[in-house]
Short mmCIF file of C-alpha atoms in Angstrom, two decimals:
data_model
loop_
_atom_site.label_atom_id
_atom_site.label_comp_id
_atom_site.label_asym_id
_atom_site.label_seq_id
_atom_site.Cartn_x
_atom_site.Cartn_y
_atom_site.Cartn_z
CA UNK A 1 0.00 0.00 0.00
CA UNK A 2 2.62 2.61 0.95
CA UNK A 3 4.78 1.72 -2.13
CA UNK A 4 1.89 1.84 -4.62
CA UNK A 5 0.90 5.53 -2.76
CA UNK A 6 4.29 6.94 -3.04
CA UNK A 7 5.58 5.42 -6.56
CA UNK A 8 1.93 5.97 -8.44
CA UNK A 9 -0.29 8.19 -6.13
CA UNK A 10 -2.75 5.09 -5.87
CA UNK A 11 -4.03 3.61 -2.63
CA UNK A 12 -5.22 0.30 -2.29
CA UNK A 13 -4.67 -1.05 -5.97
CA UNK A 14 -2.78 -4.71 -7.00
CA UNK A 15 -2.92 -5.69 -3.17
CA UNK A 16 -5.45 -8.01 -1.01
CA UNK A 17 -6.47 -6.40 1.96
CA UNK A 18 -7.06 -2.80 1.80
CA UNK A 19 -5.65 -1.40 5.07
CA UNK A 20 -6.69 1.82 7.17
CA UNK A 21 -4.70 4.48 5.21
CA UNK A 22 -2.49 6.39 8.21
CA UNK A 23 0.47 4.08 8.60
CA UNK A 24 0.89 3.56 5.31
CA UNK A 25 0.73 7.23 5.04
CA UNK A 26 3.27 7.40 7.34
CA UNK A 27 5.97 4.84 5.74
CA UNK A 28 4.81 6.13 2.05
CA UNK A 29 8.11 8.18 1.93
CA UNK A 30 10.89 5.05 3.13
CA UNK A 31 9.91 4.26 -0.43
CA UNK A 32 12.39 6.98 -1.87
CA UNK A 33 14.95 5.14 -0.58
CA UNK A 34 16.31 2.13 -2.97
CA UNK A 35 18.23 0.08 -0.77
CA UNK A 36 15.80 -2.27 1.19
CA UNK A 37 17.86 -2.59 4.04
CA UNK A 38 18.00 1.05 4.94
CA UNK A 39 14.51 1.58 3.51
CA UNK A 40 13.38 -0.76 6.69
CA UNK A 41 15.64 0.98 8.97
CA UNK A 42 14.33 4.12 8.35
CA UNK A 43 10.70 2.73 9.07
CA UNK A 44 12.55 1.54 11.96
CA UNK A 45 13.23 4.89 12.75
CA UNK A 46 10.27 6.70 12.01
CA UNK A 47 8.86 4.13 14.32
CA UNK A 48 11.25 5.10 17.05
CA UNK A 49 10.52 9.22 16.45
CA UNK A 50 6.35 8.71 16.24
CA UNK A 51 6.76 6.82 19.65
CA UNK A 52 8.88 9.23 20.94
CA UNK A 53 7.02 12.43 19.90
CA UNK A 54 3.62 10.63 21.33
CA UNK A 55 5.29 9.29 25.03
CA UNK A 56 5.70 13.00 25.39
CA UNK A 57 2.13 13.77 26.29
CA UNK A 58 2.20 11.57 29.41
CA UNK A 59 5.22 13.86 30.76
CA UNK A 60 2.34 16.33 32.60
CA UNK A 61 0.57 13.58 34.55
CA UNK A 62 3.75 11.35 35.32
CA UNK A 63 5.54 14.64 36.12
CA UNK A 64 2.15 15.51 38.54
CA UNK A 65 2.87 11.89 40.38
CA UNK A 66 6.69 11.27 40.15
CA UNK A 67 8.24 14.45 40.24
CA UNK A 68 10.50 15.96 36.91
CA UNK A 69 13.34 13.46 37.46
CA UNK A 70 11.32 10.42 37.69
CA UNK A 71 8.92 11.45 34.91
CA UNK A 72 11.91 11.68 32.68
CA UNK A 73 13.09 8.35 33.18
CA UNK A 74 9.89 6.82 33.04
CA UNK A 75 8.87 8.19 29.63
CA UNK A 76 12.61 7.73 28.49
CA UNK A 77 12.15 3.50 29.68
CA UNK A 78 8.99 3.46 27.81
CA UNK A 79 10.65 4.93 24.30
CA UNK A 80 13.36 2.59 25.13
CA UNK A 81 11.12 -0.76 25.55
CA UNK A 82 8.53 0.64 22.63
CA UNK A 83 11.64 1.03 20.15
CA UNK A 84 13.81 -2.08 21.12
CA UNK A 85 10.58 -4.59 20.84
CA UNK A 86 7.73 -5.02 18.46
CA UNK A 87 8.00 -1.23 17.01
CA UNK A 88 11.56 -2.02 16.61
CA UNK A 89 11.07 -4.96 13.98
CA UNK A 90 7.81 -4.66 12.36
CA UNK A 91 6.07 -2.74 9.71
CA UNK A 92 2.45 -3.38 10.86
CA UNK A 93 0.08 -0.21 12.15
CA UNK A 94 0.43 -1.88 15.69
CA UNK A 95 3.64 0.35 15.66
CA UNK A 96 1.44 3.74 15.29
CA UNK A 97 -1.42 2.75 16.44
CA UNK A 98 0.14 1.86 19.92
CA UNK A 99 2.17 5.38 20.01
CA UNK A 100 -1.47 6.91 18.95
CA UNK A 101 -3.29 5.71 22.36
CA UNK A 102 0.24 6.35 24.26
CA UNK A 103 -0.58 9.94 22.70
CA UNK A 104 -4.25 9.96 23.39
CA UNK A 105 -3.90 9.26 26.81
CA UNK A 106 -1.71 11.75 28.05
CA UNK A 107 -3.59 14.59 26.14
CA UNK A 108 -6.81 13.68 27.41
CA UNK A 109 -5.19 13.90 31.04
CA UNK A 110 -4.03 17.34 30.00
CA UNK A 111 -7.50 18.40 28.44
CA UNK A 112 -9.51 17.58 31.53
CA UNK A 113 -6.77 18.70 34.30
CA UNK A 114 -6.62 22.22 32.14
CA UNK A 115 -9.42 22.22 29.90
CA UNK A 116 -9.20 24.90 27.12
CA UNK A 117 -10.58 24.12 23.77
CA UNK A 118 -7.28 24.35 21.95
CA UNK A 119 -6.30 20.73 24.51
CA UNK A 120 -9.96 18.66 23.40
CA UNK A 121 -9.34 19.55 20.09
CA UNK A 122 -5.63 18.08 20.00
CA UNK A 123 -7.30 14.52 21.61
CA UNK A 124 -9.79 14.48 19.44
CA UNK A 125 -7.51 15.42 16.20
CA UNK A 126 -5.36 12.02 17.85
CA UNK A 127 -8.75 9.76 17.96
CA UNK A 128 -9.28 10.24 14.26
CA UNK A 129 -5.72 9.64 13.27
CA UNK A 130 -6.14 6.21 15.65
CA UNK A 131 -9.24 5.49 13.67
CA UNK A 132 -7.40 5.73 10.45
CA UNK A 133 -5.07 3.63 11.42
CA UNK A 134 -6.74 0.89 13.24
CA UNK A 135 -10.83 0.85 13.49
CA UNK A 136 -10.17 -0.87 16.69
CA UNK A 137 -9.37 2.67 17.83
CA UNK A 138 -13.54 3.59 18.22
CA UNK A 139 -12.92 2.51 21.54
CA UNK A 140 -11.25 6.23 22.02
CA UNK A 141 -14.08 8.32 21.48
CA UNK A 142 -16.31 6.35 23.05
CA UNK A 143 -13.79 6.29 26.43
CA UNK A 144 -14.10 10.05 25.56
CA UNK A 145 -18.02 10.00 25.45
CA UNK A 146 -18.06 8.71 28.65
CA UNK A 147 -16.31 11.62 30.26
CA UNK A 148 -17.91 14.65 28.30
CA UNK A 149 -21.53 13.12 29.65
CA UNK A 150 -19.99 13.01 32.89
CA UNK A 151 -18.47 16.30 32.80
CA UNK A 152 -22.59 17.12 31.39
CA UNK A 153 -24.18 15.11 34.42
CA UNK A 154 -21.74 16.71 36.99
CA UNK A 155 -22.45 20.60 35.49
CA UNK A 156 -26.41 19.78 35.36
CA UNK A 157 -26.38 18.52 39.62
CA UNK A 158 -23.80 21.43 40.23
CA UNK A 159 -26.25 24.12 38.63
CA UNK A 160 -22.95 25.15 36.33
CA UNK A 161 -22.90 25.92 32.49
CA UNK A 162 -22.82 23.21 30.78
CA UNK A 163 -19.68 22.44 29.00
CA UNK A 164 -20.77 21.48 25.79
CA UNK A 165 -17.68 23.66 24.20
CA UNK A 166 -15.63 20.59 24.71
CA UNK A 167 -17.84 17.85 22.65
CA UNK A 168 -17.36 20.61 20.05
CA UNK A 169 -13.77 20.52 19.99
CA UNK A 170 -13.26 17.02 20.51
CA UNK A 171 -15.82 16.52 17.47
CA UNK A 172 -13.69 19.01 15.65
CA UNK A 173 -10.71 17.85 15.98
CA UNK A 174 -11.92 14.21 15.14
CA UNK A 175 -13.27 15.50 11.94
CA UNK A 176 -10.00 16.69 11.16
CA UNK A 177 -7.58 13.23 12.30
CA UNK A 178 -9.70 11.80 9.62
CA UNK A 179 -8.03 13.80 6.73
CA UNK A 180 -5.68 10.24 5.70
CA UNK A 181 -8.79 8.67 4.88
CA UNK A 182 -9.78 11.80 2.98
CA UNK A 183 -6.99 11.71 1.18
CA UNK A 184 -6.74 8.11 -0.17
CA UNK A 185 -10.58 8.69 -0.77
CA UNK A 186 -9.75 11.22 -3.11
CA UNK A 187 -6.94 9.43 -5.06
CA UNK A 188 -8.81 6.20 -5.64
CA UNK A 189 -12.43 7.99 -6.06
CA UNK A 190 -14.40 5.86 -3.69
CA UNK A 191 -14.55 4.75 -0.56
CA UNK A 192 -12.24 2.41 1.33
CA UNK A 193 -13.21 -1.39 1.72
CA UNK A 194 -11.08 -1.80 4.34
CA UNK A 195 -10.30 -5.81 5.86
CA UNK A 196 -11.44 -7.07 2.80
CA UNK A 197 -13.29 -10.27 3.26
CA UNK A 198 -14.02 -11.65 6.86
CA UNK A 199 -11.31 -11.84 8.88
CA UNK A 200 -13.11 -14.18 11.70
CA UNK A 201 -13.49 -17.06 8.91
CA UNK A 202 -10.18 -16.56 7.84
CA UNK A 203 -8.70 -17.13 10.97
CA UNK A 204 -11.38 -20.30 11.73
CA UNK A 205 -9.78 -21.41 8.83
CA UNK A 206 -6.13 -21.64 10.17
CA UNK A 207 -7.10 -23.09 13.42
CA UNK A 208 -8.66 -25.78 11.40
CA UNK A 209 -5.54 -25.96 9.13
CA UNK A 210 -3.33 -26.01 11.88
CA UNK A 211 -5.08 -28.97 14.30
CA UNK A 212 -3.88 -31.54 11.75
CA UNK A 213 -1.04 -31.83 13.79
CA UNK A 214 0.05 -31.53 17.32
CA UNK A 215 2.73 -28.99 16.49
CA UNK A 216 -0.03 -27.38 14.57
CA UNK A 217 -2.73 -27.27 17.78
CA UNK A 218 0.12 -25.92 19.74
CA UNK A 219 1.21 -23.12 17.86
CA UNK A 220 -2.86 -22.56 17.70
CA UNK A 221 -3.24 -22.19 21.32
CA UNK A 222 -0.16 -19.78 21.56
CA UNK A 223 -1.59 -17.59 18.98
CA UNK A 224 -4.93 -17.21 20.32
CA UNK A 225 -3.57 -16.72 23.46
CA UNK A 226 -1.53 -13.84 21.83
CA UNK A 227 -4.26 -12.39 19.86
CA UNK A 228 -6.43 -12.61 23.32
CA UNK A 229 -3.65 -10.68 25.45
CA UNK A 230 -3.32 -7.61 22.82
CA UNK A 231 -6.86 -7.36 22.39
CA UNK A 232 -7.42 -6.69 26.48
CA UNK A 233 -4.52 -4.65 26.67
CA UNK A 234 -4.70 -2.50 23.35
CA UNK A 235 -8.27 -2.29 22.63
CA UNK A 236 -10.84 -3.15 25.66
CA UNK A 237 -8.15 -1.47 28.13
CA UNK A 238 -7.76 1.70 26.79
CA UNK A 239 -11.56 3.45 27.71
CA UNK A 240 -10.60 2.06 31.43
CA UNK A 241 -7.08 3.95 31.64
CA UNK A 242 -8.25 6.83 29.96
#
């Protein structure tokens, strides 16, 4: 996907699954680069810098709980574990999508600990970016849903204004993370059919593949296992830390 954007400006063509458009957005330009072992390196990279950038939002709450000093080397031993591990050796949008809700979580700590509309519309702008990179990442506006009709519920009992300023900029700034999908909307002409096919079957399918064998069942139940453990931590955790 990212080589057929950046060598003929076309998104989703001569492939079989049509992917959310952000990460391959964001490895598009690697493709400049002839030599495949640097071309990966510098995805390595851009890995590295997109996980480093987003850690930097949790700096105001760790800093609030830790101190400076210890906020530092937190955030510093999470860009260190992020770009040594998975985002250190794969090209899948696990790498951005993971710095995304690193992102998302720290700036919706700073929009409700110093609200201004400028902060909402930054978390929101991350939650469509998330969404165009993973649909998984619906779970983020719904975590923020939550809050805004709490922040609605405690204004209503407290006889304050209601604060419905901030579903405006979050919705704002969600409108505008979506601008990838834009985008490759307006190269191909159409819509994206993204996951092409159903993924559930497909996987059914392996399983059944795979319990021919022993080895096979094994490296089934290690699998599922893995596929269980990201989706609890990635997807179904993130509305509870947030």
């Amino acid at each position: 996907l990212a080589m057929n954007l950046w060598r003929d400006g076309e998104f989703g063509t001569r492939v079989a699954i049509n992917y959310p458009p952000a990460y391959p957005i964001l490895i598009a330009p690697a493709f400049a680069i002839a030599e495949n072992a640097a071309r990966f390196s510098f995805i390595y990279f851009l890995h590295a810098l997109v996980l480093g950038l987003c850690s930097l939002a949790l700096l105001p709450a760790v800093h609030r709980q830790l101190g400076a000093r210890r906020a530092w080397i937190v955030v510093g031993g999470l860009q260190f574990l992020g770009a040594t591990t998975f985002l250190g050796y794969n090209t899948q949008t696990e790498a951005l999508f993971a710095a995304l809700l690193v992102a998302a979580t720290g700036l919706a700590w700073q929009a409700w600990d110093r609200p201004s509309f400028g902060r909402f519309a930054l978390v929101g702008f991350v939650c469509g970016l998330a969404l165009c990179t993973r649909r998984t990442a619906l779970v983020l506006p719904v975590a923020l849903l939550i809050l805004f009709v709490c922040d609605l519920l405690e204004a209503r009992s407290a006889g304050k204004q209601m604060p419905f300023w901030r579903g405006s900029a979050l919705l704002i700034g969600f409108v505008l993370g979506l601008l990838p999908e834009a985008i490759v909307m307006f190269l191909g002409g159409a819509e994206i059919d993204t996951y092409g096919g159903n993924p559930i079957k497909g996987h059914l399918q392996a399983a059944v593949d795979g319990s021919a064998s022993l080895q096979g069942m094994l490296w089934g139940l290690e699998i599922t296992g893995r596929h269980l453990a990201y989706s609890v931590v990635v997807t179904f955790a993130a509305p509870v830390v947030i």
